[in-house]
PDB file of C-alpha atoms in Angstrom:
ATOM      1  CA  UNK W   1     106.869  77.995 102.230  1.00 79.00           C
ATOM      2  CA  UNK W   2     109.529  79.746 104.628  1.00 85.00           C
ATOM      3  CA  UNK W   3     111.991  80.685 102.312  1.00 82.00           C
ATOM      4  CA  UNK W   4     112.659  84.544 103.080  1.00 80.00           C
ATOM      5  CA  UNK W   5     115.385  85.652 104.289  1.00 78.00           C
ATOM      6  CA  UNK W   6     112.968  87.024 108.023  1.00 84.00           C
ATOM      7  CA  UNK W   7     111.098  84.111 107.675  1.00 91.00           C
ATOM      8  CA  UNK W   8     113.457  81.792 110.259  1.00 92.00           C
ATOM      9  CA  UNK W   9     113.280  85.132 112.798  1.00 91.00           C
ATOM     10  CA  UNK W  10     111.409  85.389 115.977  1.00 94.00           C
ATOM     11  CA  UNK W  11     108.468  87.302 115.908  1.00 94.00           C
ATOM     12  CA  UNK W  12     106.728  90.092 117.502  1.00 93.00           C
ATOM     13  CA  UNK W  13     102.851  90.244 117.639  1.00 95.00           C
ATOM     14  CA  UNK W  14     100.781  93.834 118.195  1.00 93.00           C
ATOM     15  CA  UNK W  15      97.028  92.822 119.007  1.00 95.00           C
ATOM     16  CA  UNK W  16      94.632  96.298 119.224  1.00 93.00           C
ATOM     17  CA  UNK W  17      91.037  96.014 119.917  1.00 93.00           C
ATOM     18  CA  UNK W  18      88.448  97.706 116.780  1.00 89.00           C
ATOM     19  CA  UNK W  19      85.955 100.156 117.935  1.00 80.00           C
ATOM     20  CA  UNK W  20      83.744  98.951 120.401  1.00 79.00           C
ATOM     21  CA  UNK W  21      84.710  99.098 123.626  1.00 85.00           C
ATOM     22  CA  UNK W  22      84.450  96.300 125.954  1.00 91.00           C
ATOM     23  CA  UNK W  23      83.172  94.364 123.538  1.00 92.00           C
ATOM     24  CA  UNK W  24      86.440  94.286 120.956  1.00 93.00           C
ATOM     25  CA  UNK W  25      88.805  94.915 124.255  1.00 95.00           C
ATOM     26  CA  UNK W  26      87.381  91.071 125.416  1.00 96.00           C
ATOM     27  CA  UNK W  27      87.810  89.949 121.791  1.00 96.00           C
ATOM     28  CA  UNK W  28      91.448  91.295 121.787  1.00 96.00           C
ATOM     29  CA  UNK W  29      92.558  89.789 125.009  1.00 97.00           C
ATOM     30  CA  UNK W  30      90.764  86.328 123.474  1.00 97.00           C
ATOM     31  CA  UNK W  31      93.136  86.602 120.578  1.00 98.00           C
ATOM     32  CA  UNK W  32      96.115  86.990 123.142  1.00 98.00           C
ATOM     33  CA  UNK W  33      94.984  83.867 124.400  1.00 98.00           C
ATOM     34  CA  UNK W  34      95.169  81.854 120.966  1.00 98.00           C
ATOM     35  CA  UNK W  35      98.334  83.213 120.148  1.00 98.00           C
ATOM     36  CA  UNK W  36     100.117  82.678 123.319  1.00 98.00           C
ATOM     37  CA  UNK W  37      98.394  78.653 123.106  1.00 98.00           C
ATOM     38  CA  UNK W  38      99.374  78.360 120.185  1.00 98.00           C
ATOM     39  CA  UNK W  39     102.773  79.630 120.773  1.00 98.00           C
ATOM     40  CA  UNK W  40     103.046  76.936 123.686  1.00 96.00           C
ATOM     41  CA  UNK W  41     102.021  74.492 121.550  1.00 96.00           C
ATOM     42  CA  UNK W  42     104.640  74.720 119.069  1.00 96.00           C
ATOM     43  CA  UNK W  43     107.726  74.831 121.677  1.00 97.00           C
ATOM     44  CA  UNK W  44     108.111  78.695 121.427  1.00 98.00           C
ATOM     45  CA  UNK W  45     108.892  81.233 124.385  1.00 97.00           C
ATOM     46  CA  UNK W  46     106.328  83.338 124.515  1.00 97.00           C
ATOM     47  CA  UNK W  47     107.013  87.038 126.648  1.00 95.00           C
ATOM     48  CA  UNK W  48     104.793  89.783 127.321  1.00 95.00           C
ATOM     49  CA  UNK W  49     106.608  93.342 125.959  1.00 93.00           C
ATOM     50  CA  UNK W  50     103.543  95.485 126.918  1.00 94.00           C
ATOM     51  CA  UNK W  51     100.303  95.303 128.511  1.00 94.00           C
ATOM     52  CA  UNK W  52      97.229  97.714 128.749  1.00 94.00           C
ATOM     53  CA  UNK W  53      94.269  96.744 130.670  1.00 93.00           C
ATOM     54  CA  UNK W  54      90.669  97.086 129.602  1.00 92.00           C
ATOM     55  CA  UNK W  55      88.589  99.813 131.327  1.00 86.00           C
ATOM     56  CA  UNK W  56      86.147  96.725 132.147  1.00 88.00           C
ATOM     57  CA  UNK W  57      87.965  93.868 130.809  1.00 91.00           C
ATOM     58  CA  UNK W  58      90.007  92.688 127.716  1.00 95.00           C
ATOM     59  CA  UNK W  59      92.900  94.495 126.628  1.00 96.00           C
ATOM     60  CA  UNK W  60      93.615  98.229 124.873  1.00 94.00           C
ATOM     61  CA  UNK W  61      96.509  96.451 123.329  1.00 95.00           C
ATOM     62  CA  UNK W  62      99.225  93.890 123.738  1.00 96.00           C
ATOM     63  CA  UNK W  63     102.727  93.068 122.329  1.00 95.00           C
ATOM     64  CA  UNK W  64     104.256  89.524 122.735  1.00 97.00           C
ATOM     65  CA  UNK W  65     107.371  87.868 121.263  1.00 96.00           C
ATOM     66  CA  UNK W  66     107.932  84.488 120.411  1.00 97.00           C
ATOM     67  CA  UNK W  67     111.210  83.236 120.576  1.00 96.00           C
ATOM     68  CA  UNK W  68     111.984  80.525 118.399  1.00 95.00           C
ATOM     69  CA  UNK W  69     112.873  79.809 114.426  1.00 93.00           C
ATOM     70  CA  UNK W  70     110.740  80.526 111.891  1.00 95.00           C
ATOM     71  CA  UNK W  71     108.123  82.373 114.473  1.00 96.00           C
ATOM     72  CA  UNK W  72     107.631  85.216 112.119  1.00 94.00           C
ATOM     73  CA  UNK W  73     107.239  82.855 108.999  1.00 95.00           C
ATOM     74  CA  UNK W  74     104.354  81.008 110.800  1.00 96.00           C
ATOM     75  CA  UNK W  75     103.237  84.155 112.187  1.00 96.00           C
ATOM     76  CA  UNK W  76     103.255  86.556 109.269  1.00 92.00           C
ATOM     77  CA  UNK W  77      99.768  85.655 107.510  1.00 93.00           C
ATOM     78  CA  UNK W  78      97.907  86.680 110.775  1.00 95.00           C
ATOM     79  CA  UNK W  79      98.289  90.658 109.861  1.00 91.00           C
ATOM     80  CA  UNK W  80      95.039  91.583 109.549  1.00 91.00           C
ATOM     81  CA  UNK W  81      91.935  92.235 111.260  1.00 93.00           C
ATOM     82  CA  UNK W  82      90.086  89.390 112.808  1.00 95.00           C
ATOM     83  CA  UNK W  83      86.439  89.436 113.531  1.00 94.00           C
ATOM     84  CA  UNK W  84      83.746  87.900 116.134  1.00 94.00           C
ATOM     85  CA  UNK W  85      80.632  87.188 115.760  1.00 93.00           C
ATOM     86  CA  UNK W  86      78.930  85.801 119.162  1.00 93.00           C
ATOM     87  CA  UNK W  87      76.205  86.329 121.999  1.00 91.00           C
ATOM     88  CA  UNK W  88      77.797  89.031 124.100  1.00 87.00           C
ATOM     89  CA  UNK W  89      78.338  87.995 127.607  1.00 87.00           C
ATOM     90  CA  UNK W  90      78.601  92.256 128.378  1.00 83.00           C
ATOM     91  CA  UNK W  91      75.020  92.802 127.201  1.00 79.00           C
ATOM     92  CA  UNK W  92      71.859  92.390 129.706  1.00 74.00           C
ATOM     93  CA  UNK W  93      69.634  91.310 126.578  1.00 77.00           C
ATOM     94  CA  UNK W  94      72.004  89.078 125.542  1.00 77.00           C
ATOM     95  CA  UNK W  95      72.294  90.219 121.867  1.00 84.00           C
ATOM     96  CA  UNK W  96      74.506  89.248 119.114  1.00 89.00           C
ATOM     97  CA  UNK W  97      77.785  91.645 118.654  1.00 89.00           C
ATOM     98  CA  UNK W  98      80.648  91.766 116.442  1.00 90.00           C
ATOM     99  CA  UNK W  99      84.050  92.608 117.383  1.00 91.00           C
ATOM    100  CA  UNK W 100      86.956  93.505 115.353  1.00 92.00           C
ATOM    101  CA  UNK W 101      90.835  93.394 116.711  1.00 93.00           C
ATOM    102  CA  UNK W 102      93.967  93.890 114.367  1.00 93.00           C
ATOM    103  CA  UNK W 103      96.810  91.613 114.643  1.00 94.00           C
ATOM    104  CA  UNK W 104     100.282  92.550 113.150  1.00 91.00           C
ATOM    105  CA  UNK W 105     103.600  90.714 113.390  1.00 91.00           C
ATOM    106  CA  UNK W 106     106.806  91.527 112.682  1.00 88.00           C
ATOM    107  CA  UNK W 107     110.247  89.915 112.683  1.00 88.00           C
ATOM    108  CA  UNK W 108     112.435  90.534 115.474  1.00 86.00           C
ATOM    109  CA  UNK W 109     115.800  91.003 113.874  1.00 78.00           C
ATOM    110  CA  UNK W 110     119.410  89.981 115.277  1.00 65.00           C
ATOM    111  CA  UNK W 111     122.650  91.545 115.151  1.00 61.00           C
ATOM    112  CA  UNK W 112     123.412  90.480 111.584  1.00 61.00           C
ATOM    113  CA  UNK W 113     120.724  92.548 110.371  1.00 64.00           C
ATOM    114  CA  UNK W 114     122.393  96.164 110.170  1.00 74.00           C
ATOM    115  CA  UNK W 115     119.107  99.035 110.779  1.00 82.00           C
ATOM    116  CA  UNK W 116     120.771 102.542 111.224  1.00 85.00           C
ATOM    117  CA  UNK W 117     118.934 104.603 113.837  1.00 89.00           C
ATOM    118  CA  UNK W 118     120.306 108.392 114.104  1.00 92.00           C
ATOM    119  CA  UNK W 119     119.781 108.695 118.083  1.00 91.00           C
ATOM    120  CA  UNK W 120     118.858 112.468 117.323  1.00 93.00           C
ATOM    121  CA  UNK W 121     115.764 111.382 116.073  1.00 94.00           C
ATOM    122  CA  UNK W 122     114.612 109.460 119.423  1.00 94.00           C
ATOM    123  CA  UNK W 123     112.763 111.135 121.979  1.00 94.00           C
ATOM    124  CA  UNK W 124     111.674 108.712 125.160  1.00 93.00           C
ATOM    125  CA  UNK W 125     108.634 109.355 127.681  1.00 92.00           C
ATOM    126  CA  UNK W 126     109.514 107.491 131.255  1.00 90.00           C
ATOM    127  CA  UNK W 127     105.815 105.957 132.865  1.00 88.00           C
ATOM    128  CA  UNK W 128     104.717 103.603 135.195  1.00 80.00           C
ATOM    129  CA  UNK W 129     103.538 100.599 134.290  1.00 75.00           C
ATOM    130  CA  UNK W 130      99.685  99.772 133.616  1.00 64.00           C
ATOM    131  CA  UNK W 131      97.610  97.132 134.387  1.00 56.00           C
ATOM    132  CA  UNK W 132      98.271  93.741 135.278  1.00 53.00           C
ATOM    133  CA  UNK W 133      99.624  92.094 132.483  1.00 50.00           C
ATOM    134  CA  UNK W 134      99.766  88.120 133.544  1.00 50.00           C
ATOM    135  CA  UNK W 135     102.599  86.597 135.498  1.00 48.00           C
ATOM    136  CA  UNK W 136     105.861  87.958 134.615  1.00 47.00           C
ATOM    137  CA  UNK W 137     104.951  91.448 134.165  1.00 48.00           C
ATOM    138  CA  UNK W 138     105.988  93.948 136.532  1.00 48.00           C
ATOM    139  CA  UNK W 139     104.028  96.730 138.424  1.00 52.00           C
ATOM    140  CA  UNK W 140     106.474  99.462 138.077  1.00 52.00           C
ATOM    141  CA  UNK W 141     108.105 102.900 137.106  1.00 66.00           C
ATOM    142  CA  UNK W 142     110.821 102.076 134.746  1.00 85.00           C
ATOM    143  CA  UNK W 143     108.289 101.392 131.800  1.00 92.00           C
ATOM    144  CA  UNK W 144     109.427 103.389 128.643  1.00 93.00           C
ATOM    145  CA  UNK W 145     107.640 104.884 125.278  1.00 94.00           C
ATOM    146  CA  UNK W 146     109.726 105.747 122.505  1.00 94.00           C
ATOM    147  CA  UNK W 147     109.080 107.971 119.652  1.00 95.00           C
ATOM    148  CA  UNK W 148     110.838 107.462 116.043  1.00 95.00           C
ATOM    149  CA  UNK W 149     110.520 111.362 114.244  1.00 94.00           C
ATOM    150  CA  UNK W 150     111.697 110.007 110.689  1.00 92.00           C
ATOM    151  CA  UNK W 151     109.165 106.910 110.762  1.00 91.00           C
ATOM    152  CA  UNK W 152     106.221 108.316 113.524  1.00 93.00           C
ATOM    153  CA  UNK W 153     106.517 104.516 114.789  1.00 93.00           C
ATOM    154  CA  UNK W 154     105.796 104.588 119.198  1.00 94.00           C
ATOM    155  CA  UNK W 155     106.722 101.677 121.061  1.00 94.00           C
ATOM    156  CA  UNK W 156     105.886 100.900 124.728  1.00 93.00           C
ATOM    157  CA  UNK W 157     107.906  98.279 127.079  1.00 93.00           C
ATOM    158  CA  UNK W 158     107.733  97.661 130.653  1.00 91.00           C
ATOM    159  CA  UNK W 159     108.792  94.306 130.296  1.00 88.00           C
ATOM    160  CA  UNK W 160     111.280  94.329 133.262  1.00 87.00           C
ATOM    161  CA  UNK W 161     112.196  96.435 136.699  1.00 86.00           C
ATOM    162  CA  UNK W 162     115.005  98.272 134.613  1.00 89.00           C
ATOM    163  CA  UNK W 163     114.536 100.707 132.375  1.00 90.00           C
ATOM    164  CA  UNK W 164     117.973 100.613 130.733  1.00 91.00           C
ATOM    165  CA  UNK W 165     116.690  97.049 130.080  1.00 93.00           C
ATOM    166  CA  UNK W 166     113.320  98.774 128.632  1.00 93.00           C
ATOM    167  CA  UNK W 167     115.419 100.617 126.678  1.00 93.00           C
ATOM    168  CA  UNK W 168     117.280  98.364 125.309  1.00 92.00           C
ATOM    169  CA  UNK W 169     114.446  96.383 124.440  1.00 92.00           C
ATOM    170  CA  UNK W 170     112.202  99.218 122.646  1.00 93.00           C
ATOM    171  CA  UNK W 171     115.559  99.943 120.258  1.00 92.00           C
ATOM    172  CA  UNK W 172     115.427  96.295 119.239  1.00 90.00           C
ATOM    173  CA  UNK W 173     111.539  96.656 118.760  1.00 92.00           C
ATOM    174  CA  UNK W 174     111.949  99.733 116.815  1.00 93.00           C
ATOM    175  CA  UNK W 175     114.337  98.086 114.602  1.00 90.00           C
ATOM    176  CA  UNK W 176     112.738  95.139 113.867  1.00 90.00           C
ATOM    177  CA  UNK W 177     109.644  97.338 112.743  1.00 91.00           C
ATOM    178  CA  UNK W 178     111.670  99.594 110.411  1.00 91.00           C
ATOM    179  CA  UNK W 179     113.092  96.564 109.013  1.00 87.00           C
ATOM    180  CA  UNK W 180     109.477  94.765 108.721  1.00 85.00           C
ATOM    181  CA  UNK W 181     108.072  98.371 107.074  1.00 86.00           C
ATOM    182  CA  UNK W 182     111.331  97.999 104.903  1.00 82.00           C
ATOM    183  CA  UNK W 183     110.262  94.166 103.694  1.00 79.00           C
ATOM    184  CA  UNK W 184     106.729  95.650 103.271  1.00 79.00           C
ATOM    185  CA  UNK W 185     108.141  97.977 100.284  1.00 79.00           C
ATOM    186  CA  UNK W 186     110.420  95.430  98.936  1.00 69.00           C
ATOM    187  CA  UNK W 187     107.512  93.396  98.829  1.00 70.00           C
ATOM    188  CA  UNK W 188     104.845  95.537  97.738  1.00 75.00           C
ATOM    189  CA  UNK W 189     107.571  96.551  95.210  1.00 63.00           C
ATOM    190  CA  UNK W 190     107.628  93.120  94.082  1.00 54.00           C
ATOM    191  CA  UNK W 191     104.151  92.247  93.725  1.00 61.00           C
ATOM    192  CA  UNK W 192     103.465  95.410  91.549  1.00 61.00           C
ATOM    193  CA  UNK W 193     105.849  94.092  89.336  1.00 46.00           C
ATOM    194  CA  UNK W 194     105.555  90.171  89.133  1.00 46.00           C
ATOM    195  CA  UNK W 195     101.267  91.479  89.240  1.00 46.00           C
ATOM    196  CA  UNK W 196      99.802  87.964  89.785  1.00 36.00           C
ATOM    197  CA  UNK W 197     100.682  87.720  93.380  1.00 34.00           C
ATOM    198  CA  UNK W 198      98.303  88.111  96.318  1.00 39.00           C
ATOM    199  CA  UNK W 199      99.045  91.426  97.978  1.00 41.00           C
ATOM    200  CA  UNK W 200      98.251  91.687 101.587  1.00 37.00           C
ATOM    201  CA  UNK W 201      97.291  94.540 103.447  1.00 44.00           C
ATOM    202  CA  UNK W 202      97.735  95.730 107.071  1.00 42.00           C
ATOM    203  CA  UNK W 203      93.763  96.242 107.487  1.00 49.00           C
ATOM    204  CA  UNK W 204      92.075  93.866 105.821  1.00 66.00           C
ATOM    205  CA  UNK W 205      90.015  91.682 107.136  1.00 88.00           C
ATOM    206  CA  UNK W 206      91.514  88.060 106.915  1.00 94.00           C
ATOM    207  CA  UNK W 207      89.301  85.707 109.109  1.00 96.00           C
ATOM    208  CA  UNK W 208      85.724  85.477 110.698  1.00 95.00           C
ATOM    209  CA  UNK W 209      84.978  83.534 113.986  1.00 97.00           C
ATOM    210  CA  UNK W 210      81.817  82.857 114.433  1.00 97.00           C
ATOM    211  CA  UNK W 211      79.872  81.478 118.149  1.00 95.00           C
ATOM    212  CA  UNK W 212      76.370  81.864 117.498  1.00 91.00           C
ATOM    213  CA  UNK W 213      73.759  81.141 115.552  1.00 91.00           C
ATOM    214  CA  UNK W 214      76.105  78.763 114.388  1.00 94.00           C
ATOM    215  CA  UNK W 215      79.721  77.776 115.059  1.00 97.00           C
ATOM    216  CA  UNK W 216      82.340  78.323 112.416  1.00 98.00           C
ATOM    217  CA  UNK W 217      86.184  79.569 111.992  1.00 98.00           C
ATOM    218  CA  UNK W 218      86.574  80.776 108.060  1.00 97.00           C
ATOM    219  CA  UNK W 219      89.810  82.220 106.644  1.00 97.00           C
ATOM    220  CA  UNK W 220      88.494  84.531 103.930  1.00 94.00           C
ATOM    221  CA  UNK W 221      91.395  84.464 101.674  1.00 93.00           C
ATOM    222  CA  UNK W 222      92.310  80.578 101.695  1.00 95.00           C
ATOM    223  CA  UNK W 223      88.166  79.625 102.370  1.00 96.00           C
ATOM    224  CA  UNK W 224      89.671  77.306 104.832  1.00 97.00           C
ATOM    225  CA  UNK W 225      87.247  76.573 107.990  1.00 98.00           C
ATOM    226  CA  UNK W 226      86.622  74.628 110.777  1.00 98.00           C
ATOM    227  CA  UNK W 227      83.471  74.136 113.126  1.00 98.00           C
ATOM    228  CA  UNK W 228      85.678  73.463 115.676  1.00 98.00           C
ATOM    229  CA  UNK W 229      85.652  76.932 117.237  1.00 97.00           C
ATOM    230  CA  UNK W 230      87.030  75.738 120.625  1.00 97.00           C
ATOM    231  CA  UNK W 231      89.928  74.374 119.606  1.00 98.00           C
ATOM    232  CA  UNK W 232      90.992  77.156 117.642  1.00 98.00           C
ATOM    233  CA  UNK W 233      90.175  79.506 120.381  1.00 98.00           C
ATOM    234  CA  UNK W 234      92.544  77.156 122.566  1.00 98.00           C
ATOM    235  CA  UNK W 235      95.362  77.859 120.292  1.00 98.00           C
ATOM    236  CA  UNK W 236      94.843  74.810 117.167  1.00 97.00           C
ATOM    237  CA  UNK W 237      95.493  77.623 114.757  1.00 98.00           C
ATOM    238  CA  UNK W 238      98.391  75.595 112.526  1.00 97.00           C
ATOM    239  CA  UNK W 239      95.968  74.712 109.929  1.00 97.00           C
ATOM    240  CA  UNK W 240      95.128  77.879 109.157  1.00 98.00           C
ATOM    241  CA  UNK W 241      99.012  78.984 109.433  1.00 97.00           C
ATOM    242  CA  UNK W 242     100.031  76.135 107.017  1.00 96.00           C
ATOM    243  CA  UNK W 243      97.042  76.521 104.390  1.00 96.00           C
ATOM    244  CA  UNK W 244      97.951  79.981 104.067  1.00 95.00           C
ATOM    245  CA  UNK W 245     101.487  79.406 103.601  1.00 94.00           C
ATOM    246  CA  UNK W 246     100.790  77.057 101.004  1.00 93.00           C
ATOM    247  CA  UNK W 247      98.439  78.610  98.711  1.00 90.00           C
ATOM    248  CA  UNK W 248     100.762  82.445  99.053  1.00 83.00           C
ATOM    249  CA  UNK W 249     103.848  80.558  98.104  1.00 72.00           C
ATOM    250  CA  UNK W 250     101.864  78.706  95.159  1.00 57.00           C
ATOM    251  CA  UNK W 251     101.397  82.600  93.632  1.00 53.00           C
TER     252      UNK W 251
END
């Protein structure tokens, strides 16, 4: 089930609220809490790249990595967007909303992975850092935003006090994204040719939580589910992980 060659890399996770406002920012900041759970559950470092606050609360988006082997592998099958269903604690009457947030991981690759980046085609914005973040994350200046012409890929980090560090940091983020987008076409590639295989793409929607009227977690590709919604809110997500692996590499 973790045979590909990325599969034993660490990981990096993007989670972006849907439209909605406060509503999908609080869903995407619940999300962040799974993931990071579930990444202390499973003995992996889990670090905070980028951070922006809500207006109100939740988050406008977040990037952690989890350091550890086969992160990505366990982590790839979560691309998609998520959905809640639930009593919204941001509405006076108390109504029913649904939220969507995207999640998207991709492998963060090492020095034996060779990604050529022409430093011509880098341009870097210099900001201070927003929002609180957690513990760990610092309220700065040195945060950095780099922009990839060839690819139109941004990425943020104010992970530390030093932006050389930043810097550092966003290169090996922007290279573990062009090698991720390079997988995609290898893969889509693939599937077009083999033709029986499950295809999976960024945007879909993969998985419905749902608090009220009744409780129930349902992966809509494998049909696996739980009524446990707690749990999986507190990070008991390997179920899911594993059923997915196991009926994508039966395919």
């Amino acid at each position: 089930m973790l045979s590909g060659e990325e599969d034993k890399l660490g990981a990096i996770v993007n989670i972006n609220p849907g439209a909605g406002g406060t509503e999908s920012q609080d869903w995407a900041q619940m999300l962040m809490r799974m993931y990071v759970r579930w990444g202390e559950r499973n003995n992996f470092k889990v670090k905070e790249l980028d951070f922006q606050e809500g207006d109100v609360a939740g988050i406008k988006s977040v990037t952690l990595e989890f350091e550890g082997d086969f992160a990505f592998g366990y982590l790839k099958g979560e691309n998609g967007v998520h959905r809640l269903v639930r009593l919204s604690p941001f509405d006076s009457a108390n109504k029913r909303h649904t939220s969507f947030a995207s999640v998207y991981a991709y492998p963060v690759v090492d020095d034996s992975i060779e990604i050529e980046i022409n430093p011509g085609d880098i341009s870097w914005d210099t900001f201070r850092s927003s929002g609180p973040g957690g513990q760990g994350v610092n309220k700065i200046e040195s945060a950095v935003r780099l922009h990839h012409a060839p690819s139109g890929l941004v990425v943020e980090c104010q992970e530390t006090r030093s932006q050389g560090q930043n810097r550092d940091k966003a290169i090996r983020m922007l290279k573990s994204q062009l090698y991720e987008l390079e997988l995609r076409k290898q893969r889509e590639a693939q599937a077009q040719i083999e033709g029986s295989k499950k295809k999976i793409e960024w945007g879909s929607q993969i998985r419905s939580y749902v608090m009220h009227p009744y409780k129930m977690v349902k992966d809509l590709r494998t049909n696996y589910e739980t009524s446990n919604v707690q749990a999986v809110m507190d990070g008991d997500i390997q179920e899911f992980i594993k059923t997915f692996l196991m009926e994508s590499g039966s395919n």
